[in-house]
């Protein structure tokens, strides 16, 4: 039985327009109605017919974390249908005010990118204008034109891409920048290389895993 109550708890934790709230409610219901699927288990092509999205409670956590950090420059690796991107852009828009801010979203599957753009448009211009979608292999699309400083990186992708993504973004991370990776317990074997890198103190991170469904890794960059 889908946990629809978790959707309402999540939506109560964010500051958003009624238009955005209704959209997120609908999108979360679509995701919860899908059979359970760990999005990091395989390449995106194995889930083209699945409405994969970050769990509602994780979305709430990420939104509140970004608000507390006053994060304005975010990279999302693995946008899928763009649900979590709405939370990221909502937080960035509220943090930025009249200052610059951006969420760089990445998606390799054109069909998902089209739907994500549609949902962002429905969320409203005050959210959509903060999102830059880079389509294609993120190992190429994130090589250039990153913000001077990146405050936050969300990893919700096929696990072999997690560490290469972090290594592309890390040179732009300032001390205090945060990395969140989804399903690090459910897909522990796939995240082995990422975990080894983060646990090596020479790389400048401290980390913990929060007890959300499947595990949610949080790592803070202290500099090196």
XYZ file of N, CA and C in Angstrom:
672
model
N 0.850 -1.195 0.000
C 0.000 0.000 0.000
C 0.886 1.247 0.000
N 0.774 2.090 -1.015
C 1.604 3.304 -1.062
C 1.386 4.191 0.157
N 2.458 4.786 0.635
C 2.398 5.643 1.820
C 2.097 7.079 1.394
N 0.825 7.334 1.077
C 0.451 8.671 0.637
C 0.591 9.704 1.746
N 0.495 9.257 3.005
C 0.631 10.196 4.127
C 1.997 10.862 4.120
N 3.014 10.125 3.651
C 4.365 10.692 3.611
C 4.433 11.878 2.656
N 3.578 11.869 1.641
C 3.552 12.985 0.700
C 3.089 14.253 1.404
N 2.018 14.134 2.178
C 1.481 15.309 2.863
C 2.456 15.832 3.911
N 3.135 14.925 4.605
C 4.144 15.341 5.582
C 5.258 16.115 4.898
N 5.674 15.618 3.741
C 6.722 16.290 2.971
C 6.277 17.672 2.518
N 5.094 17.755 1.955
C 4.617 19.028 1.415
C 4.400 20.062 2.508
N 4.105 19.596 3.719
C 3.937 20.527 4.837
C 5.260 21.123 5.289
N 6.363 20.515 4.863
C 7.685 20.959 5.324
C 8.342 21.963 4.391
N 7.683 22.283 3.267
C 8.290 23.207 2.312
C 7.436 24.464 2.169
N 8.081 25.534 1.737
C 7.380 26.781 1.432
C 7.258 26.875 -0.083
N 6.037 26.760 -0.588
C 5.836 26.761 -2.035
C 4.429 27.234 -2.358
N 4.234 27.640 -3.605
C 2.920 28.077 -4.056
C 1.965 26.891 -4.115
N 0.676 27.174 -4.113
C -0.316 26.101 -4.220
C -0.160 25.360 -5.544
N 0.238 26.065 -6.592
C 0.479 25.453 -7.894
C 1.579 24.404 -7.803
N 2.677 24.753 -7.146
C 3.799 23.822 -7.004
C 3.437 22.666 -6.087
N 2.726 22.950 -5.008
C 2.314 21.902 -4.070
C 1.446 20.860 -4.770
N 0.477 21.311 -5.552
C -0.420 20.381 -6.243
C 0.344 19.537 -7.255
N 1.278 20.153 -7.959
C 2.088 19.414 -8.924
C 2.911 18.344 -8.219
N 3.589 18.716 -7.140
C 4.418 17.749 -6.420
C 3.573 16.624 -5.840
N 2.396 16.947 -5.341
C 1.505 15.902 -4.811
C 1.195 14.875 -5.898
N 0.862 15.363 -7.075
C 0.528 14.477 -8.192
C 1.732 13.643 -8.621
N 2.896 14.265 -8.706
C 4.092 13.543 -9.152
C 4.520 12.494 -8.136
N 4.454 12.822 -6.858
C 4.810 11.833 -5.837
C 3.843 10.650 -5.857
N 2.569 10.904 -6.089
C 1.605 9.804 -6.164
C 1.922 8.888 -7.339
N 2.293 9.480 -8.467
C 2.681 8.670 -9.625
C 3.875 7.789 -9.293
N 4.847 8.355 -8.590
C 6.050 7.597 -8.246
C 5.736 6.489 -7.248
N 4.904 6.776 -6.249
C 4.585 5.774 -5.234
C 3.722 4.648 -5.785
N 2.987 4.909 -6.838
C 2.155 3.874 -7.451
C 2.968 2.883 -8.274
N 4.236 3.214 -8.529
C 5.119 2.299 -9.250
C 5.592 1.181 -8.318
N 5.891 -0.018 -8.864
C 6.520 -1.058 -8.045
C 7.857 -0.563 -7.521
N 8.291 -1.024 -6.336
C 9.575 -0.579 -5.775
C 10.714 -0.797 -6.762
N 11.589 0.193 -6.863
C 12.722 0.127 -7.796
C 13.846 0.981 -7.256
N 15.044 0.410 -7.215
C 16.224 1.160 -6.789
C 16.861 1.749 -8.032
N 16.786 3.059 -8.182
C 17.195 3.704 -9.429
C 18.673 3.543 -9.727
N 19.454 3.186 -8.712
C 20.889 3.046 -8.922
C 21.284 1.627 -9.323
N 20.295 0.722 -9.492
C 20.605 -0.673 -9.782
C 21.125 -0.900 -11.192
N 20.797 -0.022 -12.120
C 21.218 -0.240 -13.488
C 21.173 1.034 -14.289
N 21.636 0.979 -15.538
C 21.602 2.167 -16.390
C 20.185 2.684 -16.545
N 20.069 3.958 -16.878
C 18.745 4.574 -17.000
C 17.870 3.851 -18.008
N 18.479 3.221 -19.012
C 17.711 2.546 -20.048
C 16.897 1.388 -19.504
N 17.240 0.874 -18.310
C 16.480 -0.222 -17.716
C 15.228 0.276 -17.017
N 15.043 1.577 -16.928
C 13.909 2.130 -16.185
C 13.142 3.171 -16.996
N 13.164 3.052 -18.312
C 12.501 4.052 -19.143
C 11.004 4.103 -18.898
N 10.412 2.960 -18.510
C 8.968 2.902 -18.310
C 8.575 3.109 -16.857
N 9.539 3.457 -16.004
C 9.272 3.613 -14.577
C 9.360 5.083 -14.175
N 8.401 5.506 -13.347
C 8.414 6.881 -12.863
C 9.278 6.917 -11.600
N 10.584 6.987 -11.801
C 11.539 6.946 -10.694
C 11.731 8.350 -10.135
N 11.603 8.472 -8.817
C 11.794 9.775 -8.174
C 12.327 9.564 -6.766
N 13.051 10.542 -6.259
C 13.522 10.510 -4.881
C 12.308 10.438 -3.952
N 12.397 9.601 -2.907
C 11.280 9.446 -1.971
C 10.870 10.798 -1.385
N 9.583 10.972 -1.083
C 9.117 12.262 -0.561
C 9.874 12.747 0.666
N 10.124 11.851 1.640
C 10.813 12.303 2.857
C 12.245 12.725 2.576
N 12.873 12.092 1.590
C 14.227 12.490 1.207
C 14.210 13.856 0.511
N 13.181 14.083 -0.290
C 13.044 15.395 -0.937
C 12.914 16.500 0.101
N 12.112 16.236 1.139
C 11.944 17.232 2.202
C 13.262 17.496 2.904
N 14.000 16.429 3.190
C 15.292 16.590 3.859
C 16.245 17.429 3.009
N 16.342 17.104 1.733
C 17.261 17.824 0.851
C 16.859 19.298 0.741
N 15.576 19.557 0.608
C 15.098 20.946 0.546
C 15.503 21.715 1.800
N 15.238 21.142 2.968
C 15.546 21.831 4.225
C 17.051 21.971 4.427
N 17.804 20.966 3.990
C 19.264 21.047 4.086
C 19.785 22.212 3.247
N 19.309 22.320 2.028
C 19.742 23.424 1.163
C 19.351 24.777 1.736
N 18.162 24.853 2.321
C 17.743 26.119 2.925
C 18.654 26.482 4.089
N 19.005 25.495 4.909
C 19.862 25.771 6.067
C 21.266 26.168 5.646
N 21.736 25.611 4.514
C 23.064 25.917 3.993
C 23.102 27.233 3.217
N 21.919 27.736 2.886
C 21.816 28.891 1.985
C 22.482 28.602 0.637
N 22.355 27.349 0.195
C 22.985 26.915 -1.055
C 22.357 27.619 -2.252
N 23.206 28.085 -3.165
C 22.723 28.764 -4.370
C 23.192 28.105 -5.661
N 24.192 27.220 -5.564
C 24.704 26.561 -6.765
C 24.749 25.057 -6.521
N 23.919 24.340 -7.280
C 23.652 22.924 -7.038
C 23.848 22.139 -8.329
N 24.382 20.925 -8.206
C 24.465 19.992 -9.334
C 23.672 18.747 -8.968
N 22.793 18.330 -9.872
C 22.019 17.106 -9.673
C 22.423 16.095 -10.732
N 22.979 14.977 -10.306
C 23.383 13.909 -11.216
C 22.287 12.850 -11.227
N 21.509 12.832 -12.295
C 20.407 11.892 -12.394
C 19.080 12.573 -12.133
N 18.603 13.320 -13.112
C 17.381 14.103 -12.942
C 16.122 13.264 -13.091
N 16.166 12.252 -13.968
C 14.999 11.427 -14.258
C 13.850 12.321 -14.710
N 12.695 12.250 -14.043
C 11.538 13.045 -14.447
C 11.490 14.406 -13.771
N 12.527 14.751 -13.024
C 12.664 16.116 -12.529
C 11.933 16.456 -11.254
N 11.474 15.445 -10.498
C 10.743 15.729 -9.263
C 11.663 16.350 -8.216
N 12.772 15.678 -7.932
C 13.706 16.218 -6.936
C 14.278 17.555 -7.387
N 14.394 17.750 -8.696
C 14.910 19.016 -9.221
C 14.030 20.186 -8.803
N 12.735 19.952 -8.726
C 11.816 21.016 -8.304
C 12.131 21.445 -6.877
N 12.396 20.482 -6.007
C 12.758 20.814 -4.623
C 14.082 21.579 -4.571
N 15.045 21.136 -5.364
C 16.342 21.816 -5.395
C 16.181 23.257 -5.865
N 15.446 23.433 -6.964
C 15.273 24.775 -7.525
C 14.442 25.666 -6.611
N 13.482 25.074 -5.923
C 12.678 25.839 -4.970
C 13.566 26.393 -3.864
N 14.427 25.535 -3.313
C 15.339 25.979 -2.256
C 16.317 27.025 -2.776
N 16.879 26.788 -3.956
C 17.845 27.733 -4.527
C 17.183 29.081 -4.796
N 15.973 29.062 -5.321
C 15.288 30.325 -5.616
C 15.046 31.127 -4.343
N 14.702 30.443 -3.270
C 14.443 31.129 -1.999
C 15.735 31.594 -1.344
N 16.803 30.840 -1.524
C 18.099 31.250 -0.981
C 18.693 32.415 -1.762
N 18.500 32.397 -3.066
C 19.160 33.381 -3.929
C 18.528 34.764 -3.815
N 17.208 34.813 -3.761
C 16.564 36.123 -3.782
C 16.938 36.862 -5.055
N 17.590 38.001 -4.919
C 18.022 38.777 -6.085
C 19.439 38.423 -6.533
N 20.078 37.471 -5.833
C 21.438 37.062 -6.191
C 21.395 35.935 -7.226
N 22.537 35.648 -7.870
C 22.576 34.529 -8.812
C 22.379 33.196 -8.097
N 21.837 32.240 -8.821
C 21.669 30.889 -8.311
C 21.324 29.968 -9.463
N 21.651 28.683 -9.326
C 21.400 27.762 -10.434
C 21.408 26.321 -9.942
N 20.518 25.515 -10.533
C 20.567 24.061 -10.395
C 20.948 23.502 -11.755
N 22.094 22.849 -11.834
C 22.496 22.171 -13.063
C 22.005 20.738 -12.960
N 21.012 20.410 -13.774
C 20.426 19.073 -13.790
C 20.990 18.290 -14.971
N 21.109 16.978 -14.814
C 21.670 16.152 -15.881
C 20.744 14.979 -16.173
N 20.569 14.678 -17.443
C 19.752 13.520 -17.835
C 20.208 13.010 -19.193
N 20.422 11.709 -19.270
C 20.932 11.091 -20.494
C 19.818 10.595 -21.411
N 18.619 10.380 -20.865
C 17.520 9.822 -21.647
C 16.609 10.944 -22.156
N 16.531 11.132 -23.477
C 15.744 12.239 -24.041
C 14.279 12.224 -23.625
N 13.672 11.036 -23.519
C 12.253 10.975 -23.165
C 12.016 11.506 -21.755
N 12.929 11.206 -20.848
C 12.799 11.717 -19.484
C 13.050 13.223 -19.443
N 14.001 13.679 -20.225
C 14.303 15.114 -20.258
C 13.092 15.915 -20.722
N 12.380 15.402 -21.714
C 11.185 16.087 -22.219
C 10.132 16.202 -21.124
N 9.905 15.108 -20.409
C 8.896 15.134 -19.345
C 9.329 16.031 -18.189
N 10.618 15.996 -17.873
C 11.113 16.854 -16.791
C 10.876 18.319 -17.122
N 11.183 18.718 -18.345
C 10.962 20.115 -18.751
C 9.477 20.486 -18.643
N 8.612 19.552 -19.002
C 7.170 19.791 -18.910
C 6.762 20.056 -17.464
N 7.241 19.227 -16.551
C 6.873 19.396 -15.142
C 7.449 20.690 -14.567
N 8.658 21.027 -14.954
C 9.255 22.278 -14.458
C 8.453 23.480 -14.937
N 7.979 23.418 -16.172
C 7.155 24.501 -16.693
C 5.870 24.634 -15.875
N 5.302 23.497 -15.503
C 4.080 23.506 -14.699
C 4.338 24.026 -13.291
N 5.563 23.867 -12.810
C 5.905 24.346 -11.464
C 5.940 25.867 -11.401
N 6.162 26.505 -12.550
C 6.163 27.963 -12.588
C 7.519 28.545 -12.924
N 7.514 29.727 -13.507
C 8.752 30.364 -13.962
C 9.701 30.681 -12.819
N 9.158 30.956 -11.627
C 10.026 31.298 -10.502
C 10.895 30.124 -10.083
N 10.502 28.914 -10.476
C 11.316 27.723 -10.234
C 12.086 27.342 -11.494
N 11.382 27.295 -12.619
C 11.978 26.843 -13.877
C 13.203 27.660 -14.271
N 13.186 28.960 -14.016
C 14.285 29.819 -14.465
C 15.597 29.534 -13.747
N 15.547 28.803 -12.639
C 16.770 28.473 -11.910
C 17.378 27.140 -12.353
N 16.738 26.452 -13.296
C 17.196 25.126 -13.717
C 17.863 25.190 -15.082
N 19.042 24.595 -15.169
C 19.728 24.408 -16.453
C 19.881 22.909 -16.674
N 19.195 22.368 -17.657
C 19.261 20.933 -17.930
C 20.332 20.645 -18.968
N 21.249 19.761 -18.618
C 22.289 19.325 -19.551
C 21.986 17.884 -19.952
N 21.652 17.708 -21.220
C 21.284 16.390 -21.731
C 22.501 15.680 -22.307
N 22.559 14.362 -22.086
C 23.663 13.563 -22.580
C 24.436 12.928 -21.445
N 25.571 12.353 -21.770
C 26.434 11.687 -20.797
C 27.040 12.737 -19.865
N 26.716 12.648 -18.593
C 27.193 13.690 -17.665
C 28.711 13.723 -17.540
N 29.372 12.628 -17.915
C 30.842 12.642 -17.894
C 31.398 13.612 -18.926
N 30.558 13.991 -19.869
C 30.921 15.008 -20.852
C 30.277 16.355 -20.523
N 28.998 16.334 -20.156
C 28.275 17.597 -19.975
C 28.719 18.371 -18.739
N 29.336 17.681 -17.776
C 29.809 18.371 -16.572
C 31.297 18.720 -16.623
N 31.922 18.488 -17.756
C 33.355 18.777 -17.879
C 33.644 20.274 -17.881
N 32.702 21.061 -18.350
C 32.942 22.498 -18.502
C 31.757 23.304 -17.981
N 32.016 24.588 -17.789
C 30.966 25.557 -17.461
C 30.220 25.244 -16.171
N 30.945 24.786 -15.170
C 30.354 24.660 -13.842
C 30.449 26.002 -13.124
N 29.589 26.251 -12.151
C 29.709 27.487 -11.368
C 31.075 27.577 -10.699
N 31.515 28.772 -10.412
C 32.803 28.968 -9.749
C 32.861 28.204 -8.436
N 31.739 28.150 -7.735
C 31.644 27.370 -6.503
C 30.366 26.544 -6.536
N 30.471 25.279 -6.157
C 29.311 24.390 -6.056
C 29.053 24.120 -4.581
N 27.821 24.382 -4.153
C 27.468 24.209 -2.748
C 26.978 22.805 -2.427
N 26.377 22.141 -3.425
C 25.674 20.887 -3.135
C 25.657 20.004 -4.371
N 25.866 18.696 -4.162
C 25.804 17.701 -5.237
C 24.871 16.578 -4.816
N 23.854 16.311 -5.637
C 22.947 15.190 -5.403
C 23.263 14.084 -6.392
N 23.558 12.901 -5.867
C 23.865 11.733 -6.686
C 22.710 10.742 -6.583
N 21.963 10.597 -7.661
C 20.859 9.635 -7.706
C 20.888 8.976 -9.075
N 21.979 8.267 -9.328
C 22.277 7.763 -10.662
C 22.764 6.321 -10.590
N 22.988 5.748 -11.775
C 23.626 4.440 -11.877
C 24.950 4.512 -11.121
N 25.152 3.591 -10.179
C 26.260 3.720 -9.228
C 27.655 3.834 -9.849
N 27.962 3.174 -10.986
C 29.307 3.359 -11.551
C 29.624 4.801 -11.946
N 28.599 5.638 -12.070
C 28.832 7.032 -12.448
C 29.008 7.954 -11.247
N 28.763 7.441 -10.044
C 28.772 8.308 -8.863
C 30.149 8.920 -8.604
N 31.181 8.094 -8.536
C 32.518 8.616 -8.256
C 33.048 9.488 -9.393
N 32.921 9.080 -10.662
C 33.363 9.982 -11.735
C 32.674 11.346 -11.685
N 31.399 11.356 -11.309
C 30.683 12.630 -11.199
C 31.266 13.486 -10.091
N 31.478 12.883 -8.935
C 32.058 13.624 -7.814
C 33.411 14.212 -8.192
N 34.231 13.443 -8.889
C 35.561 13.930 -9.260
C 35.485 15.099 -10.247
N 34.448 15.132 -11.075
C 34.270 16.263 -11.990
C 33.861 17.530 -11.247
N 33.023 17.358 -10.228
C 32.457 18.510 -9.526
C 33.346 18.993 -8.389
N 34.094 18.098 -7.782
C 34.862 18.431 -6.578
C 35.770 19.655 -6.724
N 36.455 19.865 -7.850
C 37.318 21.052 -7.942
C 36.581 22.373 -7.731
N 35.261 22.377 -7.885
C 34.479 23.597 -7.692
C 33.792 23.641 -6.326
N 34.026 22.640 -5.509
C 33.395 22.620 -4.190
C 34.163 23.485 -3.208
N 33.447 24.268 -2.464
C 34.039 25.055 -1.395
C 33.951 24.253 -0.099
N 34.813 24.534 0.895
C 34.666 23.871 2.191
C 33.257 24.097 2.739
N 32.640 23.026 3.183
C 31.257 23.084 3.637
C 30.273 22.580 2.600
N 30.726 22.408 1.363
C 29.856 21.850 0.328
C 29.449 20.435 0.730
N 28.248 20.046 0.330
C 27.681 18.781 0.781
C 27.319 17.896 -0.400
N 27.551 16.593 -0.219
C 27.180 15.577 -1.203
C 26.132 14.673 -0.570
N 25.051 14.424 -1.273
C 24.040 13.460 -0.838
C 23.903 12.407 -1.929
N 23.948 11.129 -1.533
C 23.791 10.023 -2.476
C 22.668 9.114 -1.996
N 21.786 8.737 -2.911
C 20.610 7.945 -2.551
C 20.875 6.448 -2.654
N 20.197 5.697 -1.783
C 20.219 4.232 -1.798
C 21.612 3.646 -1.606
N 22.390 4.251 -0.735
C 23.758 3.772 -0.529
C 23.817 2.478 0.269
N 22.759 2.122 0.974
C 22.696 0.817 1.634
C 22.090 -0.217 0.693
N 21.018 0.141 0.013
C 20.361 -0.789 -0.901
C 21.268 -1.172 -2.067
N 22.135 -0.255 -2.472
C 23.055 -0.503 -3.593
C 24.503 -0.408 -3.117
N 24.764 -0.981 -1.946
C 26.076 -0.834 -1.305
C 27.219 -1.311 -2.195
N 27.049 -2.447 -2.848
C 28.128 -2.981 -3.685
C 28.465 -2.016 -4.819
N 27.449 -1.421 -5.408
C 27.679 -0.494 -6.508
C 28.361 0.789 -6.085
N 28.159 1.164 -4.825
C 28.749 2.401 -4.301
C 30.124 2.177 -3.659
N 30.667 0.991 -3.805
C 31.919 0.652 -3.117
C 33.036 1.652 -3.409
N 33.234 2.000 -4.660
C 34.323 2.919 -5.027
C 34.084 4.319 -4.471
N 32.844 4.785 -4.535
C 32.524 6.104 -3.991
C 32.787 6.137 -2.494
N 32.344 5.110 -1.784
C 32.521 5.072 -0.336
C 33.999 5.048 0.032
N 34.780 4.272 -0.693
C 36.214 4.196 -0.404
C 36.868 5.564 -0.593
N 36.455 6.270 -1.621
C 37.009 7.603 -1.889
C 36.628 8.579 -0.782
N 35.372 8.566 -0.380
C 34.908 9.498 0.644
C 35.500 9.188 2.012
N 35.724 7.917 2.285
C 36.259 7.520 3.591
C 37.762 7.749 3.704
N 38.433 7.959 2.596
C 39.863 8.279 2.609
C 40.016 9.744 3.027
N 40.517 9.968 4.220
C 40.579 11.335 4.765
C 41.433 12.269 3.912
N 42.309 11.712 3.102
C 43.139 12.545 2.232
C 42.302 13.315 1.212
N 41.079 12.841 0.972
C 40.218 13.497 -0.019
C 39.345 14.595 0.577
N 39.401 14.753 1.905
C 38.805 15.929 2.525
C 37.344 15.850 2.921
N 36.764 14.645 3.022
C 35.347 14.516 3.354
C 35.134 13.870 4.718
N 34.020 14.226 5.354
C 33.485 13.505 6.500
C 32.065 13.098 6.127
N 31.649 11.897 6.539
C 30.380 11.389 6.046
C 29.627 10.562 7.073
N 28.347 10.414 6.812
C 27.483 9.545 7.598
C 26.375 9.052 6.683
N 25.703 7.978 7.096
C 24.561 7.465 6.346
C 23.317 7.585 7.209
N 22.326 8.284 6.714
C 21.081 8.487 7.442
C 20.125 7.323 7.180
N 19.302 6.964 8.177
C 18.464 5.756 8.071
C 17.166 5.948 7.290
N 17.243 6.617 6.154
C 16.100 6.648 5.251
C 16.035 5.320 4.500
N 14.910 5.046 3.858
C 14.753 3.812 3.103
C 15.877 3.663 2.082
N 16.586 2.551 2.139
C 17.688 2.301 1.219
C 18.988 2.961 1.600
N 18.939 3.860 2.596
C 20.142 4.570 3.031
C 20.362 5.853 2.252
N 20.687 6.911 2.965
C 20.960 8.207 2.326
C 22.280 8.731 2.873
N 23.301 8.721 2.029
C 24.628 9.166 2.444
C 24.717 10.685 2.396
N 25.315 11.251 3.439
C 25.590 12.685 3.487
C 27.074 12.867 3.770
N 27.768 13.567 2.889
C 29.199 13.822 3.051
C 29.449 15.321 2.947
N 30.258 15.832 3.856
C 30.604 17.253 3.860
C 32.069 17.406 3.482
N 32.326 18.288 2.530
C 33.698 18.541 2.092
C 34.338 19.568 3.013
N 35.459 19.198 3.627
C 36.161 20.087 4.549
C 37.358 20.760 3.902
N 37.663 20.360 2.673
C 38.821 20.921 1.973
C 40.029 20.023 2.121
N 40.925 20.086 1.142
C 42.174 19.313 1.221
C 43.238 19.976 0.354
